[in-house]
Short mmCIF file of C-alpha atoms and ligand atoms in Angstrom, two decimals:
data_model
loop_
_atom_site.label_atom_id
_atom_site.label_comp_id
_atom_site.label_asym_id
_atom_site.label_seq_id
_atom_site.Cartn_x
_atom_site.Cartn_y
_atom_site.Cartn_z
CA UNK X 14 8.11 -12.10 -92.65
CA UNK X 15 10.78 -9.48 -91.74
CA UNK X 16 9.70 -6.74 -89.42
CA UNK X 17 9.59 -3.01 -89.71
CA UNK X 18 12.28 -2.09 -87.19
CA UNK X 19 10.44 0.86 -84.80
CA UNK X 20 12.75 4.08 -84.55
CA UNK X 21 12.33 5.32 -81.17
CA UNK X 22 15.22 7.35 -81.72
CA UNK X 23 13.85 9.32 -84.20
CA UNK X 24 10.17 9.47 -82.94
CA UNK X 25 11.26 10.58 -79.98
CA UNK X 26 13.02 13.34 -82.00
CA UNK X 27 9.77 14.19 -83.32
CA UNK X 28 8.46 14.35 -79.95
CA UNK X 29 10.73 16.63 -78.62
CA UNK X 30 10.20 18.69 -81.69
CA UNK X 31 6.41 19.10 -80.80
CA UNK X 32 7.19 19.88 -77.25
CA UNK X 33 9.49 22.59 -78.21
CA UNK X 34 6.90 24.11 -80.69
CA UNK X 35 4.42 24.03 -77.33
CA UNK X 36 7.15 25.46 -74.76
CA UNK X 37 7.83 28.16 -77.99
CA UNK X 38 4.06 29.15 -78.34
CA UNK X 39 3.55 28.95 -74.25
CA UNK X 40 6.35 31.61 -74.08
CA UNK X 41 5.46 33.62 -77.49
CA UNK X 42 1.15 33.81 -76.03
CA UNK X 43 1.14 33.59 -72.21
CA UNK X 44 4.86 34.81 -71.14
CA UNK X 45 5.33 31.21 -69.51
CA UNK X 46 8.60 29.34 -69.72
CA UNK X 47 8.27 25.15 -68.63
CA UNK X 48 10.36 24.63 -65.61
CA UNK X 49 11.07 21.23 -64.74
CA UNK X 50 13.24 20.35 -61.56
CA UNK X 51 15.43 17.17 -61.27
CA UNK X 52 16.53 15.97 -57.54
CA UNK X 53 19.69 13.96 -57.81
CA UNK X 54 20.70 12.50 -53.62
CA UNK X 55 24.15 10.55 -54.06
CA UNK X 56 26.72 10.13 -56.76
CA UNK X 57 25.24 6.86 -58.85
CA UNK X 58 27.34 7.78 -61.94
CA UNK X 59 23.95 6.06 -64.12
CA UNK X 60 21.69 8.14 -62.46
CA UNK X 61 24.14 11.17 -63.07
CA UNK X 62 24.22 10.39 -66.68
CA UNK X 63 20.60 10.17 -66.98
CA UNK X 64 20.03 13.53 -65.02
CA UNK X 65 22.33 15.07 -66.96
CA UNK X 66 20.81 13.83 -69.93
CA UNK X 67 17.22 15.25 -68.74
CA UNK X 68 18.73 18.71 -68.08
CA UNK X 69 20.46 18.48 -71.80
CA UNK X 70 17.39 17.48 -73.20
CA UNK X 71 15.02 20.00 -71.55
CA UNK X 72 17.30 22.78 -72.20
CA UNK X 73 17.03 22.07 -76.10
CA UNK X 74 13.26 22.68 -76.08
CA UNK X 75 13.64 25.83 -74.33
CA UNK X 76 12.26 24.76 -71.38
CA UNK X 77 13.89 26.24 -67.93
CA UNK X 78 15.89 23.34 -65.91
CA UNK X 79 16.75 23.45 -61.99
CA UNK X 80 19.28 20.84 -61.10
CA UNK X 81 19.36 20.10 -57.51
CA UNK X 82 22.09 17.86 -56.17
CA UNK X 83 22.36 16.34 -52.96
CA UNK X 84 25.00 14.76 -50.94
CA UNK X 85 24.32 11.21 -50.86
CA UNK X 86 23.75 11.35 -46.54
CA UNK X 87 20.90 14.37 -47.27
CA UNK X 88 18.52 13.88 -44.49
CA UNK X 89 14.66 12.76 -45.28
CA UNK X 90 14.11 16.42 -43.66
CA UNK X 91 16.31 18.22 -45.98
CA UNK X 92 15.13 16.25 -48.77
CA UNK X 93 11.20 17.07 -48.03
CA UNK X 94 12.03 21.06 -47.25
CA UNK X 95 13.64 20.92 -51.27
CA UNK X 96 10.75 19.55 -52.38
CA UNK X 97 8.13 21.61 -50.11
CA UNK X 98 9.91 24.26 -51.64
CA UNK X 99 9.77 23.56 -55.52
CA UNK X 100 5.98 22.65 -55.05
CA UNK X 101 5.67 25.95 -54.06
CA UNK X 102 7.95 27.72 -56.90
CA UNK X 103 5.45 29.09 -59.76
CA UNK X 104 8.34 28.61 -61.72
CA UNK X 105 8.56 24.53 -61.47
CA UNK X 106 5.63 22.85 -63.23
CA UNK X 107 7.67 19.09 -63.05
CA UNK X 108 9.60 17.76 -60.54
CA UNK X 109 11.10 14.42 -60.69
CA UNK X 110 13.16 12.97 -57.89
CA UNK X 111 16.04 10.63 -59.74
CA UNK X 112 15.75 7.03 -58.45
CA UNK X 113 17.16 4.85 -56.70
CA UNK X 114 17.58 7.17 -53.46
CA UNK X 115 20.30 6.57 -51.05
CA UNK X 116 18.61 3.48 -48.72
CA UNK X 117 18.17 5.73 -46.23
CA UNK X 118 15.24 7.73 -48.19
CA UNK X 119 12.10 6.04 -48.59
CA UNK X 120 11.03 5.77 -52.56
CA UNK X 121 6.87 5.78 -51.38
CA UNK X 122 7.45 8.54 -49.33
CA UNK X 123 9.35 11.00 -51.35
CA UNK X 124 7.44 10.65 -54.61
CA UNK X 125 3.78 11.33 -51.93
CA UNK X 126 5.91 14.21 -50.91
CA UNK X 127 5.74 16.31 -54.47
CA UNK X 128 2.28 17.73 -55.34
CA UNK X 129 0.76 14.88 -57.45
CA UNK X 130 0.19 18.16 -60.29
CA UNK X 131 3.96 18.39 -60.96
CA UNK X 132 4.73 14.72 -60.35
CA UNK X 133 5.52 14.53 -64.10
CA UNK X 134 7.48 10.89 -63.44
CA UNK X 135 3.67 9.80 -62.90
CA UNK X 136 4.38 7.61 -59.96
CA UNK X 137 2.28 9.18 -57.22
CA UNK X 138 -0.65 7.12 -55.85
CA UNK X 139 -2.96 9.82 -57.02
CA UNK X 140 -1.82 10.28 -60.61
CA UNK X 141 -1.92 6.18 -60.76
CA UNK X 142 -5.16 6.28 -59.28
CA UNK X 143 -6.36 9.27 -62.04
CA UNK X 144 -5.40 6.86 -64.48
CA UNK X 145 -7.19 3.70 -63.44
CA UNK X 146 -10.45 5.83 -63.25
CA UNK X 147 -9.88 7.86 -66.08
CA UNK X 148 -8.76 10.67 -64.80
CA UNK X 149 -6.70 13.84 -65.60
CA UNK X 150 -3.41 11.65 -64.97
CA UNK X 151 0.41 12.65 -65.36
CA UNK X 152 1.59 9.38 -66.93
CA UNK X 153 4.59 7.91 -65.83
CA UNK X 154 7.08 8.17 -68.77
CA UNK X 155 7.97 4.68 -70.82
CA UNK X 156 4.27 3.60 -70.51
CA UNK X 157 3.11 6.83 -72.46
CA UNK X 158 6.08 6.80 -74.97
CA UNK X 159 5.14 3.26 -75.81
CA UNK X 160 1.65 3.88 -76.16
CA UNK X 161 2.74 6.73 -78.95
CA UNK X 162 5.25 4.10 -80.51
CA UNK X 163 1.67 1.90 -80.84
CA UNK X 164 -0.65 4.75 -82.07
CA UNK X 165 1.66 5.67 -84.65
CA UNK X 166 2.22 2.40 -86.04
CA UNK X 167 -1.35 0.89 -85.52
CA UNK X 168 -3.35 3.71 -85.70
CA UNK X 169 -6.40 2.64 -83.88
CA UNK X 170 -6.05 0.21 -81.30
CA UNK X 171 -9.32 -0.93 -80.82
CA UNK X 172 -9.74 -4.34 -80.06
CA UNK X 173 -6.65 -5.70 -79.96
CA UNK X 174 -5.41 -8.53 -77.65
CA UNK X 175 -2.59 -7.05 -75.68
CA UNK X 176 -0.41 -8.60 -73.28
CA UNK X 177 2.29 -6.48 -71.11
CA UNK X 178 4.73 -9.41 -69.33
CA UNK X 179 5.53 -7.55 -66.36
CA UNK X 180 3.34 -5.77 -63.49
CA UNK X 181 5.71 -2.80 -61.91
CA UNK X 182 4.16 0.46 -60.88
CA UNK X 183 6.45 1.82 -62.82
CA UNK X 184 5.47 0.50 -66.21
CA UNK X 185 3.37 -2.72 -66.20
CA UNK X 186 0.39 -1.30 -64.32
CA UNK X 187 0.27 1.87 -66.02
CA UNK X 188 0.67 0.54 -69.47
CA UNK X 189 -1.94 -1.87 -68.66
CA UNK X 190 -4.39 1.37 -68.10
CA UNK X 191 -3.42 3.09 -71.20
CA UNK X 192 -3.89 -0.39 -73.55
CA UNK X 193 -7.42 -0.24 -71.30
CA UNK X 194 -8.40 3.02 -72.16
CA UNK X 195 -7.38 2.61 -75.53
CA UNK X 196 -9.83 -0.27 -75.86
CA UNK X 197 -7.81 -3.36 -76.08
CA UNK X 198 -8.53 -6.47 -74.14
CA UNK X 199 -5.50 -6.50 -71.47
CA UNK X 200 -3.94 -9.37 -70.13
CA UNK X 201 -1.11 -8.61 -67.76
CA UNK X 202 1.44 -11.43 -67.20
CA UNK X 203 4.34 -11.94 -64.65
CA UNK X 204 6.66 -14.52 -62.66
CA UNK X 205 3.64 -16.78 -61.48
CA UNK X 206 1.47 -16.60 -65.10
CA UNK X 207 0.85 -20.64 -66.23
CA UNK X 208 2.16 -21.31 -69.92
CA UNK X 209 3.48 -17.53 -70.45
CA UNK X 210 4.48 -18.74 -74.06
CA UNK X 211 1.30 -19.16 -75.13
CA UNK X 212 0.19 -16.28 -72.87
CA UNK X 213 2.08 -14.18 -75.78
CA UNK X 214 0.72 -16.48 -78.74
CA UNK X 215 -2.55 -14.67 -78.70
CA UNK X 216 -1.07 -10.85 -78.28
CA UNK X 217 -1.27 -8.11 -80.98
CA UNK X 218 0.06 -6.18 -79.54
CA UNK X 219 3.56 -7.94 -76.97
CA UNK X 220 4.81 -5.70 -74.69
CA UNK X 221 7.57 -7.38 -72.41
CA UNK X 222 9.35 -5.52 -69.49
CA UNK X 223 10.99 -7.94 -66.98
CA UNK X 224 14.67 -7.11 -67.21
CA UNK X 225 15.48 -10.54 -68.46
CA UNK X 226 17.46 -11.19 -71.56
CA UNK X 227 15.98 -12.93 -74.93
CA UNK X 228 13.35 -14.24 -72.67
CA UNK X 229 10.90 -13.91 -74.96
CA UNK X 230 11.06 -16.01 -78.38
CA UNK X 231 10.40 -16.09 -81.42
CA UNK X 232 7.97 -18.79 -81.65
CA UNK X 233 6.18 -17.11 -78.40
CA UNK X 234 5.04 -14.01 -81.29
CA UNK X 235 2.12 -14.65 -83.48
CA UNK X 236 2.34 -13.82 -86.93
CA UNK X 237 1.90 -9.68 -87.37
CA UNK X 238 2.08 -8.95 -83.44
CA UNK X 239 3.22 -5.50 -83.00
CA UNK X 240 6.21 -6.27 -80.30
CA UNK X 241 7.31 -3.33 -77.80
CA UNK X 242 10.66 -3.98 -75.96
CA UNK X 243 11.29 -2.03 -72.76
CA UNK X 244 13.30 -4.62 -70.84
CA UNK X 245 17.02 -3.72 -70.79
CA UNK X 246 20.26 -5.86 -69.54
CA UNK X 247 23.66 -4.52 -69.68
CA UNK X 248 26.10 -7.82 -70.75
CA UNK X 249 29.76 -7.84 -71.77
CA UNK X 250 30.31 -6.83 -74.98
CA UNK X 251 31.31 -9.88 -77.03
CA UNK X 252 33.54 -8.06 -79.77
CA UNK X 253 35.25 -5.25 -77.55
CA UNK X 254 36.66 -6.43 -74.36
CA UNK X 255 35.93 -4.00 -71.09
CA UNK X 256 32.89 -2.86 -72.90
CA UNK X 257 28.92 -3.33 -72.21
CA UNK X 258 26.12 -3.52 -74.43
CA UNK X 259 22.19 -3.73 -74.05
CA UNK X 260 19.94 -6.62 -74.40
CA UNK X 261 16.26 -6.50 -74.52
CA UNK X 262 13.97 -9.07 -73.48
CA UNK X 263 12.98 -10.36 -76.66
CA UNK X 264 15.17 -12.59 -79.02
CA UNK X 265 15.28 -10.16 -81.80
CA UNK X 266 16.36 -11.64 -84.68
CA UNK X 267 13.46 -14.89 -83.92
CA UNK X 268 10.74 -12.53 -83.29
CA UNK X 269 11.28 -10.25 -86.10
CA UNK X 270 10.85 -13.08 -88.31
CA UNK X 271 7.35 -13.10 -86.98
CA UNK X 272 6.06 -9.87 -85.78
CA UNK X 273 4.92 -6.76 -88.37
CA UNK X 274 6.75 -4.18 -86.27
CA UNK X 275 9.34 -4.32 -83.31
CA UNK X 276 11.30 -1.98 -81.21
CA UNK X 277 15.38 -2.78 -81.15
CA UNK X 278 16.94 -2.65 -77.82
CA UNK X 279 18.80 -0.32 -77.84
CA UNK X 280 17.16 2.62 -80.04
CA UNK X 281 13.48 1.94 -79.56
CA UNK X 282 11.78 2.46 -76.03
CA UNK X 283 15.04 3.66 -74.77
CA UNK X 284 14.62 7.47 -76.52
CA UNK X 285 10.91 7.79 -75.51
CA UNK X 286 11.10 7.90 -71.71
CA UNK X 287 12.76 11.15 -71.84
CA UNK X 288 10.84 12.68 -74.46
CA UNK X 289 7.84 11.54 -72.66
CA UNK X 290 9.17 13.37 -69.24
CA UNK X 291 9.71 16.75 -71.41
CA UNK X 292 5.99 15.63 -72.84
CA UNK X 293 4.68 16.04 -68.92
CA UNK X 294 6.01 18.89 -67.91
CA UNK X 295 4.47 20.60 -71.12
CA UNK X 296 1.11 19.17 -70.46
CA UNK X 297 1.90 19.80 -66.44
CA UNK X 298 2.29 23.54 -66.90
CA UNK X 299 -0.64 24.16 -69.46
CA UNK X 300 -2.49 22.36 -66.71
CA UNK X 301 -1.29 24.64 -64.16
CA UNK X 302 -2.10 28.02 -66.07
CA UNK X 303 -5.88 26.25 -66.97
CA UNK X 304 -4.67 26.15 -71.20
CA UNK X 305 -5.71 23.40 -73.23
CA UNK X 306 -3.50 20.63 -73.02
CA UNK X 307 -0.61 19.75 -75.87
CA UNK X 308 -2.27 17.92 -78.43
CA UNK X 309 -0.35 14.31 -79.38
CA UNK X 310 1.73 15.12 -76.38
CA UNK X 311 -0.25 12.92 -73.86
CA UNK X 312 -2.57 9.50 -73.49
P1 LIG C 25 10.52 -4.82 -62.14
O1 LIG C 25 9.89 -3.90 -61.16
O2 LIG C 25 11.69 -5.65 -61.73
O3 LIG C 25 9.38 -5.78 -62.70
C1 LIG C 25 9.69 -6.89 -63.48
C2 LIG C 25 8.43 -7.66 -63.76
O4 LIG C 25 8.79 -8.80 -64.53
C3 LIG C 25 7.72 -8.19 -62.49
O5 LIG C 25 6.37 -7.90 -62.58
C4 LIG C 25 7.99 -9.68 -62.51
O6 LIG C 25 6.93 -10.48 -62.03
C5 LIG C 25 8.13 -9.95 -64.00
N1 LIG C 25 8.92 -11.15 -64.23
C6 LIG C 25 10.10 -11.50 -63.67
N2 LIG C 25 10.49 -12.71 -64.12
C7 LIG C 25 9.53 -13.13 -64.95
C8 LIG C 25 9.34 -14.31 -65.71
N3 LIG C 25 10.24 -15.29 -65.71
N4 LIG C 25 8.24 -14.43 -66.46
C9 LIG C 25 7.31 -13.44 -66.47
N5 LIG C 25 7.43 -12.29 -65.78
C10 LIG C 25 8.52 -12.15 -65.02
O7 LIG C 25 11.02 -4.05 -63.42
P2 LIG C 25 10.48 -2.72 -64.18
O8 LIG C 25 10.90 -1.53 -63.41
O9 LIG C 25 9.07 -2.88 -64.57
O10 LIG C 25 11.39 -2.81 -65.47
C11 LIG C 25 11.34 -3.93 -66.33
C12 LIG C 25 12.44 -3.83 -67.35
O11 LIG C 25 12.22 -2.66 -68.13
C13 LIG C 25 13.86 -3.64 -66.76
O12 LIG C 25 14.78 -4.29 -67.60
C14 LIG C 25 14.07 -2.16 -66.81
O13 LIG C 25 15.47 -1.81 -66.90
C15 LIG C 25 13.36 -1.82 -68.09
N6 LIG C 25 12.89 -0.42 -68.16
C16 LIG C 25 13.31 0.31 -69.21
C17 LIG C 25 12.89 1.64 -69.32
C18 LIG C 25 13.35 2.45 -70.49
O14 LIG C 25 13.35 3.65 -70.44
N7 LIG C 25 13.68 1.83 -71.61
C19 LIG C 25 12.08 2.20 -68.35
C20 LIG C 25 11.62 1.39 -67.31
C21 LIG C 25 12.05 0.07 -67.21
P3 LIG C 25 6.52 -10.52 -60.47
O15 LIG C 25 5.76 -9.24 -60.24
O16 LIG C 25 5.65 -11.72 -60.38
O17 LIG C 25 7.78 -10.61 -59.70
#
């Protein structure tokens, strides 16, 4: 069997298309433009690139974009007044703090600092807690992107066996939930699961986020799984010297030979965390105002 590659690339393009159709009719009915705030402390040239590909990327679906940067020795105090005041701004419906902070800032502590309604990263104990009881959540970003990768390519997911190798807050936890509420039968796997390989043998649906190259292979996919790749590691390029690529966590070229459907690394997950952040604030601000939320935009 050869796989149907998954294009994140261009789903998330047609995720970013909905959103701007939302921030145009938001605008267009109520007089309300989106505003989502990024907080960059320090000069990590990845997370620069990323921020500045946020503020790009909001920009194009009309939404409004604050950039706040801070010099990397920004007190907690100075940091928490910022935030204090974009809670406040009517103006903001997202914020998102760009990690990793300086290690002077605490991680816990500035994420419990922004109101958990425009914590559009997701990553606030009360929007994780909204989700495990079913709540009104904000959902942190690569969880919900891969749960629209699934829906679109299976539809229903009812029933499936799903296993997500990895248990982060920031995506095996939450994307545990969403396979939850979406009625699969979780299993959530890690460093200390027994027989991991055949752990995966039983999955529809694989999900594997552990940051370890080609970990997962081919013979560890059963026939028609659905597999999701979020892991990424950056490795010498082998053809252009001085360069990097990306390498997911699954041996692509084994498992495709097995699964239905996969996502490449890179091009697959990659694209959707983004999209999924523009997805929030959307879904954030209709929130906010009391409109009915986006529809396909969240879980
Ligand atoms: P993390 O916090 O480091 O968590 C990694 C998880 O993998 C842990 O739960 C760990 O288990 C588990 N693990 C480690 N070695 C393992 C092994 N040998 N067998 C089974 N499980 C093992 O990482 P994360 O933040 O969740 O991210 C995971 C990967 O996804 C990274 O490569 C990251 O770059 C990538 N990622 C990509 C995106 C994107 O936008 N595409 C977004 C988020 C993350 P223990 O808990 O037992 O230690």
């Amino acid at each position: 069997m050869s796989a149907n590659i998954i294009d994140g690339k261009a789903f998330a393009a047609t995720v970013r298309e909905k959103v701007a159709g939302h921030v145009a009719r938001l605008k267009d009915e109520h007089g309300i433009t989106p505003g989502l705030a990024v907080v960059l402390v320090g000069e990590d040239p990845a997370s620069e690139v990323y921020v500045q590909a946020k503020h790009r990327q909001a920009v194009e679906v009309g939404m409004a974009s604050f950039e706040h940067k801070l010099p990397a020795d920004t007190p907690e105090g100075e940091l928490f007044a910022l935030i204090d005041r974009l809670n406040a701004d009517p103006a903001v419906h997202g914020i998102l703090c760009q990690f990793p902070v300086p290690d002077h800032l605490d991680e816990r502590r500035t994420v419990a600092r922004i109101d958990p309604s425009k914590d559009v990263d997701g990553l606030s104990v009360a929007n994780a807690g909204l989700l495990a009881t079913g709540g009104e959540a904000l959902v942190s970003c690569t969880p919900l992107g891969c749960l629209m990768l699934l829906r679109d390519q299976l539809g229903d997911l009812t029933g499936k066996d799903a296993v997500v190798i990895g248990r982060s807050n920031l995506f095996g936890k939450p994307m545990g939930q969403l396979l939850l509420r979406d009625n699969c039968t979780v299993t959530i796997a890690h460093s200390r699961t027994r027989d991991l390989p055949e752990v995966c043998r039983r999955a529809d649906i694989l999900i594997a986020a552990v940051g370890r190259a080609e970990m997962v292979k081919g013979d560890w996919v059963k026939p028609g799984a659905t597999v999701i790749d979020v892991g990424i590691t950056r490795v010498p390029h082998p053809e252009k010297p001085g360069k990097t690529k990306l390498i997911g966590d699954v041996a692509f070229a084994e498992a495709s030979e097995n699964a239905a459907a996969i996502t490449p690394v890179p091009g697959g997950v990659g694209p959707m965390t983004i999209a999924c952040l523009l997805a929030n604030t959307v879904t954030a601000c209709c929130r906010a105002h009391g409109l009915a939320e986006p529809e396909g935009l969240t879980a």
